């Protein structure tokens, strides 16, 4: 008897370990078999669809736009007409935002883009003055040589557009949204092309280059590569503003005020100082006439 007691004491820890192992395996098997434990069934974990919070999605969208900007495409716009992709009869497409509008509209109702130089039905007779006409006289037209440098462009992720850096003449640097006009020239389209590059001592290779079209209404387009300069004979006009006191602005920058004779280019604006507060935009300047707009009316001035 003492021998058996001695053996039991010797193997007691192994017997306890074996019993605990059997109990653990039994409970594990019952859990996997979804058997009730102490009379209570284990609930199933509900399967819910995973939704990305709206705030996180917006931040991810902006980040993707910054890291991988879209190619230049004026038709890309969140609010473009989803039912149409191209203008139909009697319609045209805004080059700035892609909105489809009626053909005879002068301004895009969505983004405010203005079609400079578009012909309308009523044009006042040349040289008319007074209340119903343009209070200016055209004294001279001409052209001046100017260097136009297409410095580059940057995507504006918050306005979904491209801003172009244009160096005009001697040191006039301006950022102009793609599709708008500058000094009467429309800056559109911006295109990416694959060109073959030949360098001395190297094999010909292909590179992607960007090209911008610069065009004045009624004139041949100028196509300039990013980082390159084109030479243009820019049309200008000298106006006599004796019938009133006027200031001249371009893209909200004041150029001159109170002068009788003013030099203007396409895209310039003449605002009356005092008086009736009239405002005229220079739509077009060519070798023999100037076209102005005030409100919904246009006026053609010709040199004597």
Coordinates of C-alpha atoms in Angstrom, one line a residue:
X1 CA 0.0 0.0 0.0
X2 CA 2.8 2.4 0.8
X3 CA 4.3 1.6 -2.6
X4 CA 1.1 2.6 -4.5
X5 CA 0.9 5.9 -2.4
X6 CA 4.5 6.6 -3.3
X7 CA 3.8 6.1 -7.0
X8 CA 0.7 8.3 -6.9
X9 CA 2.6 11.1 -5.3
X10 CA 5.3 10.8 -7.8
X11 CA 3.0 11.1 -10.9
X12 CA 0.4 13.5 -9.4
X13 CA 1.5 16.5 -11.4
X14 CA 1.4 14.6 -14.7
X15 CA -2.2 13.3 -13.9
X16 CA -3.3 16.9 -13.2
X17 CA -1.8 18.2 -16.5
X18 CA -3.5 15.4 -18.4
X19 CA -6.9 16.2 -16.9
X20 CA -6.5 19.9 -17.7
X21 CA -5.6 19.1 -21.3
X22 CA -8.7 16.8 -21.7
X23 CA -10.9 19.6 -20.3
X24 CA -9.4 22.2 -22.7
X25 CA -9.9 20.0 -25.7
X26 CA -13.5 19.3 -24.7
X27 CA -14.4 23.0 -24.4
X28 CA -12.7 23.8 -27.7
X29 CA -14.6 21.1 -29.5
X30 CA -17.9 22.3 -28.1
X31 CA -17.1 25.9 -29.1
X32 CA -16.3 25.0 -32.6
X33 CA -19.4 22.8 -32.9
X34 CA -21.4 25.8 -31.6
X35 CA -22.7 23.9 -28.7
X36 CA -24.3 25.8 -25.8
X37 CA -22.0 26.7 -23.0
X38 CA -23.8 26.8 -19.6
X39 CA -27.1 26.8 -21.5
X40 CA -26.3 30.0 -23.5
X41 CA -25.6 29.9 -27.2
X42 CA -22.7 32.1 -28.5
X43 CA -24.0 34.9 -30.7
X44 CA -22.8 35.2 -34.3
X45 CA -20.7 38.3 -35.3
X46 CA -22.9 40.4 -37.6
X47 CA -21.5 41.1 -41.1
X48 CA -21.8 44.8 -41.8
X49 CA -20.8 46.5 -45.1
X50 CA -17.6 48.6 -44.9
X51 CA -18.2 52.3 -45.8
X52 CA -15.4 54.8 -46.1
X53 CA -16.4 58.0 -44.1
X54 CA -17.2 60.9 -46.5
X55 CA -14.5 63.1 -44.9
X56 CA -11.9 60.4 -45.4
X57 CA -13.0 60.0 -49.1
X58 CA -12.7 63.7 -49.8
X59 CA -9.2 63.9 -48.4
X60 CA -8.2 60.8 -50.4
X61 CA -9.7 62.4 -53.5
X62 CA -7.7 65.6 -53.1
X63 CA -4.5 63.6 -52.4
X64 CA -5.0 61.6 -55.6
X65 CA -5.5 64.8 -57.6
X66 CA -2.3 66.2 -56.2
X67 CA -0.2 63.1 -56.7
X68 CA -1.7 62.2 -60.1
X69 CA -3.3 65.2 -61.8
X70 CA -5.5 64.7 -64.8
X71 CA -4.4 65.5 -68.3
X72 CA -5.6 68.9 -69.6
X73 CA -9.3 68.5 -70.5
X74 CA -11.7 71.4 -70.5
X75 CA -14.7 69.0 -70.5
X76 CA -13.8 67.6 -67.1
X77 CA -16.2 69.2 -64.6
X78 CA -18.3 67.8 -61.7
X79 CA -21.3 69.9 -62.7
X80 CA -21.2 69.3 -66.5
X81 CA -24.5 68.2 -68.1
X82 CA -24.5 64.5 -67.4
X83 CA -26.9 63.8 -70.3
X84 CA -24.7 65.2 -73.0
X85 CA -21.0 65.0 -74.0
X86 CA -20.9 67.3 -77.1
X87 CA -22.8 70.3 -78.2
X88 CA -25.9 69.8 -80.4
X89 CA -27.5 72.1 -83.0
X90 CA -27.6 75.7 -81.8
X91 CA -25.2 75.0 -78.9
X92 CA -21.6 75.4 -78.1
X93 CA -19.3 74.2 -75.3
X94 CA -17.5 76.5 -72.9
X95 CA -13.8 75.9 -73.2
X96 CA -13.1 76.8 -69.6
X97 CA -15.6 74.5 -67.8
X98 CA -17.1 72.3 -70.5
X99 CA -20.7 73.6 -69.9
X100 CA -23.0 73.4 -72.9
X101 CA -24.8 76.7 -73.7
X102 CA -26.8 78.3 -76.5
X103 CA -24.8 79.4 -79.5
X104 CA -25.7 83.1 -79.2
X105 CA -24.7 83.5 -75.5
X106 CA -21.7 85.8 -74.9
X107 CA -21.0 84.6 -71.4
X108 CA -21.0 81.1 -69.8
X109 CA -23.7 81.1 -67.1
X110 CA -21.7 78.5 -65.2
X111 CA -18.2 79.9 -64.9
X112 CA -18.5 83.4 -66.4
X113 CA -16.2 82.8 -69.4
X114 CA -16.7 85.4 -72.1
X115 CA -16.4 84.7 -75.8
X116 CA -14.3 87.6 -77.0
X117 CA -14.9 88.8 -80.5
X118 CA -18.1 86.8 -81.1
X119 CA -20.4 88.5 -83.6
X120 CA -23.8 89.7 -82.3
X121 CA -26.7 91.0 -84.2
X122 CA -26.5 94.8 -83.5
X123 CA -23.3 96.8 -84.0
X124 CA -23.5 100.6 -83.9
X125 CA -22.4 102.6 -86.9
X126 CA -18.7 103.5 -87.0
X127 CA -17.8 106.8 -85.2
X128 CA -21.1 107.3 -83.5
X129 CA -20.8 109.4 -80.3
X130 CA -23.1 110.8 -77.6
X131 CA -25.5 109.0 -75.3
X132 CA -26.2 106.1 -77.6
X133 CA -22.7 105.6 -79.0
X134 CA -19.2 105.0 -77.8
X135 CA -17.6 108.3 -76.6
X136 CA -14.3 107.7 -78.3
X137 CA -12.6 108.4 -81.6
X138 CA -10.1 106.1 -83.2
X139 CA -7.0 108.1 -84.1
X140 CA -4.5 105.4 -85.0
X141 CA -3.9 101.6 -85.2
X142 CA -0.6 99.8 -85.5
X143 CA 1.4 96.8 -84.4
X144 CA 4.3 96.3 -82.0
X145 CA 6.7 93.4 -81.8
X146 CA 6.3 91.4 -78.6
X147 CA 7.8 88.2 -77.2
X148 CA 5.4 85.8 -75.6
X149 CA 6.9 83.2 -73.3
X150 CA 4.8 80.2 -72.3
X151 CA 6.6 79.6 -69.0
X152 CA 4.6 76.7 -67.7
X153 CA 1.3 75.7 -66.0
X154 CA 0.1 74.4 -62.7
X155 CA -3.0 72.5 -61.7
X156 CA -5.3 74.2 -59.3
X157 CA -6.9 71.2 -57.4
X158 CA -9.4 73.4 -55.6
X159 CA -10.9 75.0 -58.7
X160 CA -10.3 72.0 -61.0
X161 CA -8.5 74.0 -63.7
X162 CA -5.0 74.8 -65.0
X163 CA -3.3 78.2 -64.4
X164 CA -0.9 79.2 -67.2
X165 CA 2.2 81.4 -66.5
X166 CA 2.6 83.8 -69.4
X167 CA 5.6 86.2 -69.7
X168 CA 4.5 89.0 -72.0
X169 CA 6.9 91.5 -73.5
X170 CA 9.4 92.9 -71.1
X171 CA 8.8 91.5 -67.6
X172 CA 5.0 91.3 -67.6
X173 CA 4.3 88.0 -65.9
X174 CA 0.7 86.9 -65.5
X175 CA -1.2 83.7 -64.4
X176 CA -4.1 83.1 -66.7
X177 CA -6.7 80.3 -66.3
X178 CA -6.7 77.9 -69.2
X179 CA -9.4 78.9 -71.7
X180 CA -9.5 82.6 -70.8
X181 CA -8.2 85.5 -72.8
X182 CA -5.1 87.7 -72.2
X183 CA -4.7 91.0 -74.2
X184 CA -7.2 89.7 -76.6
X185 CA -5.6 86.3 -77.2
X186 CA -7.4 83.2 -76.2
X187 CA -5.2 80.7 -74.4
X188 CA -6.6 77.3 -75.4
X189 CA -6.1 74.4 -75.9
X190 CA -3.2 72.9 -73.8
X191 CA -2.1 69.7 -75.4
X192 CA 0.5 67.0 -74.6
X193 CA 2.4 65.6 -77.6
X194 CA 5.1 63.0 -78.1
X195 CA 7.9 64.5 -80.1
X196 CA 11.2 63.1 -81.3
X197 CA 14.3 64.9 -79.8
X198 CA 17.6 64.9 -81.5
X199 CA 20.6 65.9 -79.4
X200 CA 24.2 66.1 -80.7
X201 CA 26.1 62.9 -79.9
X202 CA 23.0 61.1 -78.7
X203 CA 20.5 58.7 -80.3
X204 CA 17.1 60.2 -81.2
X205 CA 14.6 59.8 -78.4
X206 CA 10.9 60.5 -77.8
X207 CA 9.7 62.9 -75.1
X208 CA 6.4 64.2 -73.9
X209 CA 6.0 68.0 -74.4
X210 CA 3.2 70.4 -73.7
X211 CA 2.0 72.9 -76.3
X212 CA -0.3 75.9 -75.8
X213 CA -2.4 77.5 -78.6
X214 CA -2.5 81.4 -78.4
X215 CA -5.0 82.9 -80.9
X216 CA -6.7 86.3 -81.5
X217 CA -10.1 86.2 -83.2
X218 CA -9.8 86.2 -86.9
X219 CA -6.0 85.6 -86.9
X220 CA -3.8 82.6 -87.3
X221 CA -3.1 80.6 -84.1
X222 CA 0.3 80.6 -82.4
X223 CA 1.4 77.3 -81.0
X224 CA 4.1 77.6 -78.4
X225 CA 5.9 74.9 -76.5
X226 CA 6.3 75.1 -72.7
X227 CA 9.4 77.0 -71.9
X228 CA 9.7 78.5 -75.4
X229 CA 9.1 82.0 -76.8
X230 CA 7.1 83.1 -79.9
X231 CA 7.3 86.5 -81.5
X232 CA 4.2 88.4 -82.4
X233 CA 3.3 91.7 -83.9
X234 CA 0.6 92.7 -81.5
X235 CA -2.2 95.0 -82.7
X236 CA -2.9 98.2 -80.7
X237 CA -5.0 101.3 -81.1
X238 CA -4.8 104.9 -79.9
X239 CA -8.2 106.3 -78.7
X240 CA -9.2 109.9 -78.1
X241 CA -11.2 110.1 -74.9
X242 CA -11.9 113.8 -74.9
X243 CA -15.7 113.2 -74.3
X244 CA -15.2 112.3 -70.7
X245 CA -12.7 111.3 -68.1
X246 CA -11.5 107.7 -68.3
X247 CA -9.2 105.2 -66.7
X248 CA -7.8 102.1 -68.5
X249 CA -7.6 98.7 -66.8
X250 CA -6.5 95.2 -67.8
X251 CA -7.5 92.2 -65.7
X252 CA -8.4 94.6 -62.8
X253 CA -4.9 96.2 -63.0
X254 CA -5.1 100.0 -63.4
X255 CA -2.8 101.1 -66.3
X256 CA -3.6 104.8 -66.7
X257 CA -6.2 107.4 -65.6
X258 CA -7.3 110.8 -66.8
X259 CA -5.2 110.8 -70.0
X260 CA -6.9 112.1 -73.2
X261 CA -5.1 109.7 -75.6
X262 CA -4.8 106.1 -74.4
X263 CA -3.2 103.0 -76.0
X264 CA -5.4 100.0 -75.8
X265 CA -5.2 96.3 -76.8
X266 CA -7.7 93.5 -76.9
X267 CA -9.1 92.7 -73.5
X268 CA -8.5 96.2 -72.1
X269 CA -11.4 98.0 -70.2
X270 CA -12.2 101.7 -70.2
X271 CA -14.1 102.9 -67.1
X272 CA -15.6 106.4 -66.8
X273 CA -14.4 108.4 -63.8
X274 CA -17.5 110.0 -62.4
X275 CA -20.1 111.0 -64.9
X276 CA -22.4 108.2 -65.8
X277 CA -20.0 105.5 -64.7
X278 CA -19.9 103.9 -68.1
X279 CA -17.7 100.9 -68.9
X280 CA -16.4 99.7 -72.3
X281 CA -14.5 96.5 -73.0
X282 CA -12.1 96.3 -76.0
X283 CA -13.2 93.2 -77.7
X284 CA -11.0 93.4 -80.9
X285 CA -8.2 95.5 -82.3
X286 CA -7.0 95.0 -85.9
X287 CA -5.3 97.0 -88.5
X288 CA -8.3 99.2 -89.4
X289 CA -10.9 99.0 -86.6
X290 CA -11.6 98.6 -82.9
X291 CA -14.7 96.8 -81.6
X292 CA -16.0 97.8 -78.1
X293 CA -18.7 96.3 -75.9
X294 CA -20.8 98.0 -73.3
X295 CA -23.5 95.8 -71.7
X296 CA -25.1 93.8 -74.4
X297 CA -24.2 96.2 -77.2
X298 CA -21.1 96.4 -79.5
X299 CA -19.6 99.5 -81.2
X300 CA -17.2 99.5 -84.1
X301 CA -14.7 102.4 -84.4
X302 CA -12.7 103.0 -87.6
X303 CA -9.8 105.2 -88.3
X304 CA -10.4 108.4 -90.3

